[in-house]
Each structure stands twice: as structure tokens, then as C-alpha cells.
mmCIF file of C-alpha atoms in Angstrom:
data_model
loop_
_atom_site.group_PDB
_atom_site.id
_atom_site.type_symbol
_atom_site.label_atom_id
_atom_site.label_comp_id
_atom_site.label_asym_id
_atom_site.label_seq_id
_atom_site.Cartn_x
_atom_site.Cartn_y
_atom_site.Cartn_z
ATOM 1 C CA MET G 67 0.660 -37.372 -11.679
ATOM 2 C CA SER G 68 0.640 -33.561 -11.434
ATOM 3 C CA SER G 69 2.270 -31.392 -14.063
ATOM 4 C CA ALA G 70 5.254 -29.303 -13.018
ATOM 5 C CA TRP G 71 3.734 -26.165 -14.492
ATOM 6 C CA LEU G 72 0.486 -26.285 -12.523
ATOM 7 C CA LEU G 73 0.187 -23.710 -9.737
ATOM 8 C CA PRO G 74 -1.325 -24.279 -6.269
ATOM 9 C CA GLU G 75 -5.073 -23.838 -5.928
ATOM 10 C CA HIS G 76 -6.272 -20.224 -5.875
ATOM 11 C CA ILE G 77 -2.843 -19.010 -7.002
ATOM 12 C CA ALA G 78 -2.604 -17.698 -10.576
ATOM 13 C CA ASP G 79 -0.266 -15.959 -12.971
ATOM 14 C CA VAL G 80 -1.295 -12.453 -13.985
ATOM 15 C CA LEU G 81 -1.198 -12.254 -17.766
ATOM 16 C CA PRO G 82 -0.376 -9.111 -19.782
ATOM 17 C CA ALA G 83 -3.875 -7.676 -20.249
ATOM 18 C CA GLN G 84 -4.793 -7.944 -16.570
ATOM 19 C CA ALA G 85 -1.302 -6.968 -15.412
ATOM 20 C CA ARG G 86 -1.532 -3.773 -17.456
ATOM 21 C CA ARG G 87 -4.871 -2.886 -15.876
ATOM 22 C CA ILE G 88 -3.649 -3.662 -12.361
ATOM 23 C CA GLU G 89 -0.479 -1.601 -12.799
ATOM 24 C CA GLU G 90 -2.366 1.366 -14.242
ATOM 25 C CA LEU G 91 -4.778 1.252 -11.320
ATOM 26 C CA ARG G 92 -1.955 0.899 -8.804
ATOM 27 C CA ARG G 93 -0.334 4.066 -10.144
ATOM 28 C CA ASP G 94 -3.648 5.928 -10.112
ATOM 29 C CA LEU G 95 -4.418 4.976 -6.515
ATOM 30 C CA LEU G 96 -0.947 5.855 -5.265
ATOM 31 C CA ASP G 97 -1.182 9.212 -7.040
ATOM 32 C CA GLY G 98 -4.578 9.752 -5.424
ATOM 33 C CA ALA G 99 -3.208 8.945 -1.971
ATOM 34 C CA ARG G 100 -0.266 11.293 -2.529
ATOM 35 C CA GLY G 101 -2.783 13.994 -3.398
ATOM 36 C CA TYR G 102 -4.150 13.616 0.148
ATOM 37 C CA GLY G 103 -0.660 13.829 1.649
ATOM 38 C CA PHE G 104 -0.013 10.114 2.194
ATOM 39 C CA GLU G 105 3.565 8.825 2.036
ATOM 40 C CA LEU G 106 4.377 5.454 0.472
ATOM 41 C CA VAL G 107 5.995 2.709 2.573
ATOM 42 C CA MET G 108 7.072 -0.795 1.497
ATOM 43 C CA PRO G 109 7.061 -3.277 4.395
ATOM 44 C CA PRO G 110 8.748 -6.674 3.895
ATOM 45 C CA LEU G 111 6.768 -9.683 2.723
ATOM 46 C CA LEU G 112 7.670 -11.716 5.819
ATOM 47 C CA GLU G 113 8.498 -10.938 9.448
ATOM 48 C CA HIS G 114 8.918 -12.668 12.765
ATOM 49 C CA LEU G 115 5.533 -14.158 13.523
ATOM 50 C CA ASP G 116 5.082 -12.541 16.927
ATOM 51 C CA SER G 117 5.511 -9.100 15.357
ATOM 52 C CA LEU G 118 3.351 -9.841 12.335
ATOM 53 C CA LEU G 119 0.381 -11.084 14.378
ATOM 54 C CA SER G 120 0.648 -8.625 17.259
ATOM 55 C CA GLY G 121 -2.858 -7.733 18.370
ATOM 56 C CA ALA G 122 -4.428 -9.063 15.187
ATOM 57 C CA GLY G 123 -6.540 -11.901 16.587
ATOM 58 C CA ARG G 124 -7.225 -15.495 15.666
ATOM 59 C CA GLU G 125 -8.719 -14.788 12.223
ATOM 60 C CA LEU G 126 -5.482 -13.306 10.899
ATOM 61 C CA ASP G 127 -3.442 -16.053 12.575
ATOM 62 C CA LEU G 128 -5.365 -18.713 10.648
ATOM 63 C CA LYS G 129 -4.795 -16.843 7.372
ATOM 64 C CA THR G 130 -1.030 -16.575 7.834
ATOM 65 C CA PHE G 131 1.499 -18.936 6.255
ATOM 66 C CA LYS G 132 4.260 -19.834 8.708
ATOM 67 C CA LEU G 133 7.819 -21.057 8.145
ATOM 68 C CA VAL G 134 11.099 -21.432 10.035
ATOM 69 C CA ASP G 135 13.928 -18.966 9.428
ATOM 70 C CA GLN G 136 17.055 -20.936 8.462
ATOM 71 C CA LEU G 137 19.278 -18.173 9.880
ATOM 72 C CA SER G 138 17.758 -17.654 13.322
ATOM 73 C CA GLY G 139 15.552 -20.691 13.859
ATOM 74 C CA ARG G 140 12.628 -18.405 14.712
ATOM 75 C CA THR G 141 9.169 -18.746 13.216
ATOM 76 C CA LEU G 142 8.400 -16.311 10.415
ATOM 77 C CA GLY G 143 5.090 -15.403 8.863
ATOM 78 C CA VAL G 144 4.230 -14.304 5.345
ATOM 79 C CA ARG G 145 1.994 -11.293 5.787
ATOM 80 C CA ALA G 146 -1.735 -11.814 5.325
ATOM 81 C CA ASP G 147 -2.450 -8.139 6.068
ATOM 82 C CA THR G 148 -0.216 -5.073 6.101
ATOM 83 C CA THR G 149 -1.787 -2.938 8.847
ATOM 84 C CA SER G 150 0.301 -4.251 11.750
ATOM 85 C CA GLN G 151 3.470 -3.747 9.705
ATOM 86 C CA VAL G 152 2.603 -0.123 9.007
ATOM 87 C CA ALA G 153 1.803 0.360 12.704
ATOM 88 C CA ARG G 154 5.279 -0.969 13.521
ATOM 89 C CA ILE G 155 6.841 1.466 11.032
ATOM 90 C CA ASP G 156 4.910 4.367 12.552
ATOM 91 C CA ALA G 157 5.824 3.371 16.105
ATOM 92 C CA HIS G 158 9.484 2.425 15.767
ATOM 93 C CA LEU G 159 10.994 3.691 12.529
ATOM 94 C CA LEU G 160 9.304 7.049 11.985
ATOM 95 C CA ASN G 161 8.388 7.829 15.610
ATOM 96 C CA ARG G 162 6.851 11.179 14.713
ATOM 97 C CA ARG G 163 4.984 13.283 17.246
ATOM 98 C CA GLY G 164 2.181 14.547 15.033
ATOM 99 C CA VAL G 165 -0.057 13.132 12.348
ATOM 100 C CA THR G 166 1.466 10.569 9.975
ATOM 101 C CA ARG G 167 -0.260 9.519 6.759
ATOM 102 C CA LEU G 168 1.063 6.304 5.195
ATOM 103 C CA CYS G 169 -0.018 4.230 2.205
ATOM 104 C CA TYR G 170 1.189 0.946 0.744
ATOM 105 C CA CYS G 171 0.594 -1.434 -2.123
ATOM 106 C CA GLY G 172 1.930 -4.976 -2.279
ATOM 107 C CA PRO G 173 1.006 -8.667 -2.275
ATOM 108 C CA VAL G 174 -0.288 -10.494 0.778
ATOM 109 C CA LEU G 175 -0.727 -14.254 1.087
ATOM 110 C CA HIS G 176 -3.651 -16.162 2.623
ATOM 111 C CA THR G 177 -3.735 -19.802 3.633
ATOM 112 C CA ARG G 178 -7.306 -20.010 2.313
ATOM 113 C CA PRO G 179 -9.247 -17.900 -0.195
ATOM 114 C CA ASP G 180 -12.022 -15.644 1.061
ATOM 115 C CA GLY G 181 -14.486 -17.103 -1.433
ATOM 116 C CA LEU G 182 -14.993 -19.909 -3.922
ATOM 117 C CA HIS G 183 -13.346 -17.974 -6.749
ATOM 118 C CA GLY G 184 -11.085 -15.771 -4.615
ATOM 119 C CA THR G 185 -7.324 -15.565 -4.821
ATOM 120 C CA ARG G 186 -4.943 -16.482 -2.016
ATOM 121 C CA GLU G 187 -2.552 -13.764 -3.203
ATOM 122 C CA PRO G 188 -4.391 -10.427 -3.126
ATOM 123 C CA LEU G 189 -2.567 -7.264 -4.147
ATOM 124 C CA GLN G 190 -3.403 -5.086 -1.176
ATOM 125 C CA PHE G 191 -3.609 -1.313 -1.400
ATOM 126 C CA GLY G 192 -4.235 0.626 1.785
ATOM 127 C CA ALA G 193 -3.907 3.966 3.526
ATOM 128 C CA GLU G 194 -3.682 4.805 7.216
ATOM 129 C CA ILE G 195 -3.618 7.915 9.398
ATOM 130 C CA TYR G 196 -1.812 7.812 12.744
ATOM 131 C CA GLY G 197 -1.842 10.368 15.520
ATOM 132 C CA HIS G 198 -5.336 11.894 15.332
ATOM 133 C CA ALA G 199 -8.195 10.599 17.487
ATOM 134 C CA GLY G 200 -10.895 12.837 16.014
ATOM 135 C CA LEU G 201 -13.514 11.907 13.440
ATOM 136 C CA GLU G 202 -11.731 14.071 10.880
ATOM 137 C CA ALA G 203 -9.296 11.185 10.309
ATOM 138 C CA ASP G 204 -12.138 8.653 9.927
ATOM 139 C CA LEU G 205 -13.823 10.897 7.385
ATOM 140 C CA GLU G 206 -10.612 11.416 5.433
ATOM 141 C CA VAL G 207 -9.916 7.698 4.985
ATOM 142 C CA GLN G 208 -13.527 7.106 3.928
ATOM 143 C CA GLU G 209 -13.297 9.887 1.354
ATOM 144 C CA LEU G 210 -9.990 8.561 0.044
ATOM 145 C CA ALA G 211 -11.503 5.073 -0.235
ATOM 146 C CA LEU G 212 -14.469 6.395 -2.231
ATOM 147 C CA ASP G 213 -12.154 8.417 -4.455
ATOM 148 C CA ALA G 214 -10.032 5.298 -5.065
ATOM 149 C CA LEU G 215 -13.071 3.387 -6.335
ATOM 150 C CA ARG G 216 -14.030 6.308 -8.534
ATOM 151 C CA ARG G 217 -10.529 6.350 -10.007
ATOM 152 C CA ALA G 218 -11.068 2.694 -10.856
ATOM 153 C CA GLY G 219 -14.270 3.664 -12.681
ATOM 154 C CA ILE G 220 -16.508 1.767 -10.241
ATOM 155 C CA THR G 221 -19.905 3.394 -9.703
ATOM 156 C CA GLN G 222 -23.208 2.732 -7.917
ATOM 157 C CA LEU G 223 -21.449 2.573 -4.575
ATOM 158 C CA THR G 224 -22.928 1.760 -1.173
ATOM 159 C CA LEU G 225 -21.005 2.587 1.992
ATOM 160 C CA ASP G 226 -22.179 0.646 5.040
ATOM 161 C CA MET G 227 -21.048 1.683 8.499
ATOM 162 C CA GLY G 228 -20.975 0.095 11.921
ATOM 163 C CA ASP G 229 -18.993 0.523 15.123
ATOM 164 C CA ALA G 230 -17.048 -1.938 17.243
ATOM 165 C CA ARG G 231 -17.995 -0.025 20.398
ATOM 166 C CA ILE G 232 -21.644 -1.061 20.148
ATOM 167 C CA VAL G 233 -21.020 -4.721 20.951
ATOM 168 C CA ARG G 234 -18.412 -3.708 23.524
ATOM 169 C CA GLY G 235 -21.006 -1.512 25.190
ATOM 170 C CA LEU G 236 -23.546 -4.343 25.227
ATOM 171 C CA LEU G 237 -21.015 -6.719 26.806
ATOM 172 C CA ALA G 238 -19.348 -4.199 29.129
ATOM 173 C CA GLY G 239 -18.729 -5.577 32.602
ATOM 174 C CA LEU G 240 -19.428 -9.169 31.600
ATOM 175 C CA SER G 241 -16.907 -11.968 31.792
ATOM 176 C CA LEU G 242 -16.949 -13.913 28.516
ATOM 177 C CA ASP G 243 -14.431 -16.473 27.355
ATOM 178 C CA ALA G 244 -12.987 -16.469 23.835
ATOM 179 C CA SER G 245 -15.259 -19.290 22.674
ATOM 180 C CA MET G 246 -18.454 -17.483 23.659
ATOM 181 C CA LEU G 247 -17.264 -14.259 22.040
ATOM 182 C CA ALA G 248 -16.475 -16.126 18.827
ATOM 183 C CA GLN G 249 -19.964 -17.646 18.786
ATOM 184 C CA ILE G 250 -21.574 -14.247 19.326
ATOM 185 C CA TYR G 251 -19.584 -12.622 16.522
ATOM 186 C CA ALA G 252 -20.306 -15.551 14.194
ATOM 187 C CA ALA G 253 -24.036 -15.222 14.883
ATOM 188 C CA LEU G 254 -23.857 -11.476 14.216
ATOM 189 C CA ALA G 255 -22.028 -12.014 10.923
ATOM 190 C CA ALA G 256 -24.596 -14.589 9.773
ATOM 191 C CA LYS G 257 -27.545 -12.634 11.266
ATOM 192 C CA ASP G 258 -28.625 -15.965 12.719
ATOM 193 C CA GLN G 259 -31.157 -15.454 15.497
ATOM 194 C CA ALA G 260 -31.177 -19.102 16.607
ATOM 195 C CA ALA G 261 -27.397 -19.140 16.877
ATOM 196 C CA MET G 262 -27.460 -15.830 18.741
ATOM 197 C CA ASP G 263 -30.062 -17.112 21.208
ATOM 198 C CA ALA G 264 -27.883 -20.143 21.919
ATOM 199 C CA ALA G 265 -24.642 -18.154 22.217
ATOM 200 C CA SER G 266 -26.104 -15.405 24.426
ATOM 201 C CA ALA G 267 -28.273 -17.600 26.660
ATOM 202 C CA PRO G 268 -26.027 -17.196 29.746
ATOM 203 C CA LEU G 269 -25.987 -13.396 29.461
ATOM 204 C CA PRO G 270 -28.200 -10.900 31.343
ATOM 205 C CA ASP G 271 -31.480 -9.926 29.684
ATOM 206 C CA ALA G 272 -30.298 -6.453 28.612
ATOM 207 C CA ALA G 273 -27.250 -7.787 26.784
ATOM 208 C CA ARG G 274 -29.191 -10.667 25.260
ATOM 209 C CA GLN G 275 -31.973 -8.423 23.974
ATOM 210 C CA GLY G 276 -29.466 -5.900 22.662
ATOM 211 C CA LEU G 277 -27.582 -8.551 20.691
ATOM 212 C CA ARG G 278 -30.842 -9.821 19.199
ATOM 213 C CA ALA G 279 -31.750 -6.259 18.202
ATOM 214 C CA LEU G 280 -28.455 -5.857 16.326
ATOM 215 C CA LEU G 281 -29.476 -8.636 13.941
ATOM 216 C CA ARG G 282 -32.223 -6.427 12.486
ATOM 217 C CA LEU G 283 -30.512 -3.054 12.840
ATOM 218 C CA TYR G 284 -29.401 -2.549 9.252
ATOM 219 C CA GLY G 285 -30.646 -0.198 6.547
ATOM 220 C CA GLY G 286 -30.840 3.563 6.127
ATOM 221 C CA GLN G 287 -30.670 6.569 8.433
ATOM 222 C CA ASP G 288 -33.601 5.334 10.530
ATOM 223 C CA VAL G 289 -31.356 2.556 11.866
ATOM 224 C CA LEU G 290 -29.541 5.023 14.125
ATOM 225 C CA GLN G 291 -32.779 6.250 15.689
ATOM 226 C CA ALA G 292 -34.037 2.700 16.123
ATOM 227 C CA ALA G 293 -30.762 1.746 17.779
ATOM 228 C CA ARG G 294 -31.143 4.557 20.320
ATOM 229 C CA GLN G 295 -34.541 3.190 21.264
ATOM 230 C CA GLU G 296 -33.723 -0.526 21.288
ATOM 231 C CA LEU G 297 -30.194 -0.645 22.692
ATOM 232 C CA PRO G 298 -29.198 0.029 26.312
ATOM 233 C CA ALA G 299 -28.232 3.603 27.235
ATOM 234 C CA HIS G 300 -24.521 2.899 27.532
ATOM 235 C CA PRO G 301 -21.962 5.710 26.932
ATOM 236 C CA LEU G 302 -19.998 3.630 24.382
ATOM 237 C CA ILE G 303 -23.151 2.910 22.391
ATOM 238 C CA HIS G 304 -24.323 6.531 22.389
ATOM 239 C CA ALA G 305 -20.870 7.772 21.360
ATOM 240 C CA ALA G 306 -20.786 5.264 18.503
ATOM 241 C CA LEU G 307 -24.223 6.274 17.218
ATOM 242 C CA ASP G 308 -23.327 9.970 17.432
ATOM 243 C CA ASP G 309 -20.130 9.401 15.462
ATOM 244 C CA LEU G 310 -21.878 7.361 12.779
ATOM 245 C CA GLY G 311 -24.445 10.123 12.322
ATOM 246 C CA TRP G 312 -21.720 12.777 11.991
ATOM 247 C CA LEU G 313 -19.799 10.759 9.411
ATOM 248 C CA ALA G 314 -22.919 9.987 7.390
ATOM 249 C CA GLN G 315 -23.916 13.657 7.295
ATOM 250 C CA HIS G 316 -20.569 14.749 5.859
ATOM 251 C CA LEU G 317 -20.376 11.879 3.375
ATOM 252 C CA ARG G 318 -23.842 12.651 2.011
ATOM 253 C CA GLN G 319 -22.798 16.245 1.422
ATOM 254 C CA ALA G 320 -19.607 15.314 -0.436
ATOM 255 C CA TYR G 321 -20.908 12.207 -2.257
ATOM 256 C CA PRO G 322 -24.633 12.626 -2.947
ATOM 257 C CA ASP G 323 -24.547 9.735 -5.442
ATOM 258 C CA VAL G 324 -23.237 7.238 -2.867
ATOM 259 C CA ARG G 325 -25.811 5.327 -0.839
ATOM 260 C CA ILE G 326 -25.026 5.545 2.885
ATOM 261 C CA GLY G 327 -26.281 2.704 5.036
ATOM 262 C CA PHE G 328 -25.677 1.096 8.409
ATOM 263 C CA ASP G 329 -25.191 -2.495 9.502
ATOM 264 C CA LEU G 330 -24.668 -2.528 13.245
ATOM 265 C CA ALA G 331 -24.211 -6.317 13.280
ATOM 266 C CA ASP G 332 -21.356 -6.322 10.753
ATOM 267 C CA HIS G 333 -18.148 -7.191 12.561
ATOM 268 C CA SER G 334 -16.414 -9.042 9.756
ATOM 269 C CA GLY G 335 -12.754 -8.378 9.180
ATOM 270 C CA TYR G 336 -9.939 -8.293 11.655
ATOM 271 C CA ALA G 337 -10.291 -8.080 15.410
ATOM 272 C CA TYR G 338 -8.268 -4.899 15.852
ATOM 273 C CA TYR G 339 -11.088 -2.449 15.003
ATOM 274 C CA SER G 340 -11.910 -0.228 17.968
ATOM 275 C CA GLY G 341 -14.413 2.332 16.676
ATOM 276 C CA ALA G 342 -16.317 3.311 13.544
ATOM 277 C CA ARG G 343 -15.820 0.833 10.706
ATOM 278 C CA PHE G 344 -17.037 0.726 7.124
ATOM 279 C CA ALA G 345 -17.374 -1.426 4.044
ATOM 280 C CA ILE G 346 -17.978 -0.245 0.477
ATOM 281 C CA PHE G 347 -19.928 -2.297 -2.053
ATOM 282 C CA SER G 348 -20.827 -1.793 -5.695
ATOM 283 C CA ALA G 349 -24.021 -2.828 -7.461
ATOM 284 C CA GLY G 350 -23.808 -6.456 -8.459
ATOM 285 C CA THR G 351 -21.066 -7.383 -5.976
ATOM 286 C CA SER G 352 -21.779 -9.418 -2.858
ATOM 287 C CA ASP G 353 -18.338 -8.957 -1.302
ATOM 288 C CA ALA G 354 -17.064 -5.639 0.008
ATOM 289 C CA LEU G 355 -14.552 -3.931 -2.276
ATOM 290 C CA VAL G 356 -13.079 -1.915 0.590
ATOM 291 C CA ARG G 357 -13.035 -2.409 4.345
ATOM 292 C CA GLY G 358 -11.666 -0.038 6.925
ATOM 293 C CA GLY G 359 -12.240 1.859 10.118
ATOM 294 C CA ARG G 360 -10.592 2.942 13.334
ATOM 295 C CA TYR G 361 -8.101 0.713 15.158
ATOM 296 C CA ASP G 362 -6.556 2.729 17.975
ATOM 297 C CA GLU G 363 -5.037 -0.291 19.728
ATOM 298 C CA VAL G 364 -3.052 -1.647 16.782
ATOM 299 C CA GLY G 365 0.207 0.017 17.824
ATOM 300 C CA ALA G 366 -0.011 -0.762 21.543
ATOM 301 C CA VAL G 367 2.035 -3.951 21.309
ATOM 302 C CA PHE G 368 4.866 -1.957 19.696
ATOM 303 C CA GLY G 369 5.015 0.323 22.728
ATOM 304 C CA ARG G 370 3.314 3.304 21.116
ATOM 305 C CA ASN G 371 -0.464 3.314 21.355
ATOM 306 C CA ARG G 372 -1.411 5.915 18.745
ATOM 307 C CA PRO G 373 -4.850 6.702 17.324
ATOM 308 C CA ALA G 374 -5.180 5.116 13.887
ATOM 309 C CA ALA G 375 -7.724 4.866 11.076
ATOM 310 C CA GLY G 376 -7.426 3.400 7.601
ATOM 311 C CA PHE G 377 -8.693 1.022 4.932
ATOM 312 C CA SER G 378 -7.498 -1.598 2.483
ATOM 313 C CA THR G 379 -8.630 -3.108 -0.801
ATOM 314 C CA ASP G 380 -7.489 -5.763 -3.260
ATOM 315 C CA LEU G 381 -6.475 -4.398 -6.662
ATOM 316 C CA LYS G 382 -7.125 -7.757 -8.320
ATOM 317 C CA GLN G 383 -10.693 -7.654 -7.053
ATOM 318 C CA LEU G 384 -11.148 -4.058 -8.206
ATOM 319 C CA VAL G 385 -9.874 -4.808 -11.706
ATOM 320 C CA ALA G 386 -12.281 -7.740 -11.966
ATOM 321 C CA VAL G 387 -15.311 -5.438 -11.502
ATOM 322 C CA ALA G 388 -13.985 -2.166 -12.970
ATOM 323 C CA PRO G 389 -14.736 -1.203 -16.580
ATOM 324 C CA VAL G 390 -11.945 -2.003 -19.023
ATOM 325 C CA ARG G 391 -9.895 1.035 -19.979
ATOM 326 C CA ALA G 392 -8.821 1.618 -23.545
ATOM 327 C CA MET G 393 -5.244 0.662 -24.237
ATOM 328 C CA ARG G 394 -2.747 3.462 -24.592
ATOM 329 C CA PRO G 395 -2.134 4.158 -28.324
ATOM 330 C CA ALA G 396 1.221 3.002 -29.650
ATOM 331 C CA ILE G 397 3.370 3.540 -32.733
ATOM 332 C CA ARG G 398 4.401 0.632 -34.952
ATOM 333 C CA ALA G 399 7.940 0.882 -36.319
ATOM 334 C CA PRO G 400 10.088 -1.344 -38.539
ATOM 335 C CA TRP G 401 13.337 -2.723 -37.223
ATOM 336 C CA GLY G 402 16.423 -1.526 -39.011
ATOM 337 C CA GLU G 403 20.081 -0.687 -38.572
ATOM 338 C CA GLN G 404 19.876 2.776 -40.121
ATOM 339 C CA PRO G 405 21.069 5.372 -37.591
ATOM 340 C CA GLU G 406 18.278 7.754 -38.632
ATOM 341 C CA LEU G 407 15.584 5.137 -37.928
ATOM 342 C CA ARG G 408 17.048 4.185 -34.581
ATOM 343 C CA ALA G 409 17.398 7.848 -33.610
ATOM 344 C CA ALA G 410 13.767 8.506 -34.561
ATOM 345 C CA VAL G 411 12.570 5.593 -32.380
ATOM 346 C CA ARG G 412 14.630 6.832 -29.402
ATOM 347 C CA ALA G 413 13.309 10.364 -29.810
ATOM 348 C CA LEU G 414 9.684 9.175 -29.796
ATOM 349 C CA ARG G 415 10.216 7.089 -26.667
ATOM 350 C CA GLU G 416 11.885 10.030 -24.913
ATOM 351 C CA GLN G 417 8.729 12.015 -25.690
ATOM 352 C CA GLY G 418 6.690 9.413 -23.810
ATOM 353 C CA GLU G 419 5.393 7.471 -26.815
ATOM 354 C CA SER G 420 5.142 3.667 -26.879
ATOM 355 C CA VAL G 421 7.013 2.448 -29.941
ATOM 356 C CA VAL G 422 6.756 -1.244 -30.877
ATOM 357 C CA CYS G 423 9.560 -2.306 -33.201
ATOM 358 C CA ILE G 424 8.561 -5.228 -35.389
ATOM 359 C CA LEU G 425 11.480 -7.647 -35.415
ATOM 360 C CA PRO G 426 12.593 -9.292 -38.679
ATOM 361 C CA GLY G 427 10.362 -12.191 -39.692
ATOM 362 C CA HIS G 428 7.475 -11.012 -37.483
ATOM 363 C CA GLU G 429 5.977 -8.390 -39.753
ATOM 364 C CA HIS G 430 2.433 -9.697 -39.276
ATOM 365 C CA GLU G 431 2.571 -9.644 -35.456
ATOM 366 C CA GLY G 432 1.980 -6.907 -32.929
ATOM 367 C CA GLU G 433 -1.807 -6.982 -32.925
ATOM 368 C CA GLU G 434 -1.780 -7.176 -29.107
ATOM 369 C CA PHE G 435 -0.745 -3.510 -29.028
ATOM 370 C CA ALA G 436 -3.089 -0.637 -29.861
ATOM 371 C CA CYS G 437 -0.971 0.753 -32.690
ATOM 372 C CA ASP G 438 -2.865 3.596 -34.332
ATOM 373 C CA ARG G 439 0.200 5.096 -36.060
ATOM 374 C CA GLU G 440 3.344 3.921 -37.785
ATOM 375 C CA LEU G 441 6.846 5.224 -38.251
ATOM 376 C CA ALA G 442 7.472 5.289 -41.997
ATOM 377 C CA LEU G 443 10.154 6.579 -44.374
ATOM 378 C CA VAL G 444 8.587 9.450 -46.310
ATOM 379 C CA GLU G 445 10.724 11.290 -48.878
ATOM 380 C CA GLY G 446 13.915 10.383 -47.042
ATOM 381 C CA GLN G 447 12.634 11.232 -43.536
ATOM 382 C CA TRP G 448 11.249 9.019 -40.776
ATOM 383 C CA LEU G 449 7.814 10.420 -39.970
ATOM 384 C CA VAL G 450 4.826 9.252 -37.891
ATOM 385 C CA ARG G 451 1.585 8.802 -39.817
ATOM 386 C CA ALA G 452 -1.825 7.379 -39.055
ATOM 387 C CA LEU G 453 -2.539 3.761 -39.846
#
């Protein structure tokens, strides 16, 4: 018999210590995004399913919880990713002509966790630029993503890049059904040569050899040169390699301590990516902390096909690997009815201080707060002194 207080698998309460760290990081990242000119939006937690999954692909569909709206009878979805919602806001609610920079931070819900110890309720932070097709937008979201990890105190970063156009160039002009495409992408993700040989067997030699080459095209700057030699001379492929080289050059200049690499077989994530894409890792982590890239088609289903680039990350995941910050110092104060005492406590709080009043009968509690001072009655006046 299950206990009423047990939560579903991979769903957990966030207790005070972790909640404090998550909230502090959330504020830092939103401040950082505002410093780049991004505006905060707050999409709803659930929407009509056809809107929520527009253009997102099967992977996001499988991650999405579905339910029936008791008011309309239509099927609703609880968001598993926020990008399509922000695209809808850009297309229909803001409808601006020029560049729009939007950021968000809120929970998403997944039907299954991404890993053995993962949560099904990530707290997703993301930022997106709409309206600019140039690489300047790609570079800006990559820089903001790196700055976000630095604000979290996470170091020893590796930024790996790839491009969705490379596989599209290899398969251009070929008629492939959804099942074959899924097998090819699965083989690329696993870097499984046997699986790739089986999946690509019906394809022409050039495409088959190009897909096999992708499995070993990962590493440093030399990967781009090797790709030019081993992959077919298709315009999409050459444009992708040129763009990756440009982005890497600028990132190395701005972030000399960040390792820049390439993984041309990495196509994990959602199906809406259309150009350069990236993932950021930290030493000691096997899963990407940030994923992002260009997804110019994401707004097409909303009737406004605008260039778009962005990234997202899970604040719960970041807090789990980030160094613990020192707690903000607080002031310990006695509880009392004296007007002077109560006025002194209010004045300190108005100055931005954290004042913990010890309630009657709990004089030996309060250790969970970093009280380094106390409010004490000294010669008839309430004064703050060091503990």
C-alpha cells in the first residue's frame, strides 16, 4: 500500500537550501539576460496540444503529458519545452517588425526523465532572438549561454558545435521515410557504425559514405578541414562549415578559457533546429548543461516564419553541479512587543537586511540562518552588534 505523501517517480520537492540556490541563480540569469536586452515573457504551463507541438517533432510529442480540457473538450498538453510557446508570442502577440529578444524561466514537465537520476520537472531557463538571420544572433545566444554558466560559478567549459544542414545536405534530393530518418539519427547519436551501415544501406554511395564519415568527425578545429575533404561538395554543407568556423573564431577571442570543439554527428535535442547548433559541457559532467542553436522554421506554423536562434538550460541541473554560494548574512533579533524593538526590526528590513525574529520558546533555534549579528538592547537603545 503506497503512502499518501509519496510523490511520483522522478518528481521531488525542492527543500529550502536548494530552493534558495535555485532562486538566487534564477535572478542572476534573468538579470544577465536583461543586460543583453532580452525581455521576460511568461507563457502558460499548458496549451492546446496542436499549438504546443507545432513543428516540434516526435521526440517532444513523446515527452508531453496530455489531458482533456473540461471546458472545451479539446486535448491540452503540459509544456515539455518552451520554445514553441515563445515563437507563438513573437508571431501573434508581439508581431514586431524588427529584432525581438525574449527570455523565460519556468517549469516544464516530461513524461520520462532524461537520465537515471534526472527530474521530470526541470526548471527551464532560456533566451531567444527573433528577426535576424545573420550569425550575429547565433553568436549572441552562445555568449549569453556561456555568461549564464559563469554566473552560476561553473568553470572548465567545453562548447561543442554542429549544424543541422550537414545531414540535410548529405540527404538532399533523396526520398526517405520517417522510419529511415529516425534510424539514421539514432545511429548518429550513438556513433554506431553497424547501425549506420544498416540504416543507410539503401542510399547512394556518396550519402552513405558521408554519413559514415560523420561518426568520426568530432574533436578540435581540424574537424572542419577534415569535413571539407571527406564530405560531398554540397552548398548546404559548405555553408555550415563556414559558419561554424566563423563562430568558433569569435568565441575563442572572447572566451580563451573555453574549449571549442565540434561534433558533426550530434543531432540530439528537438527536431526544429535548422542551422548551427551547440551544446555546453563542464568537466565531470556527461550531459550537456546547455543546448541551443538556430531554428528558423519554428514560427512557420504560426503564420510568421521568422529567423530564430536561442538556447535553454535546466536550473535544477545547474545548481547540482555549481559550487555552493555562501548564505546571505542575517541578523538575529528577539521577539517583543516594545514599539522601539519592532520599529528597529522594520527599519533594518527596509534597509535590505534579513532579520530573523526568534519567537517565544524557540530561543535555541535559528541555526539554519547565517546570523552573524544580533539586535540587542544596549544602554536603552536597540543596536546591531556582532555575534
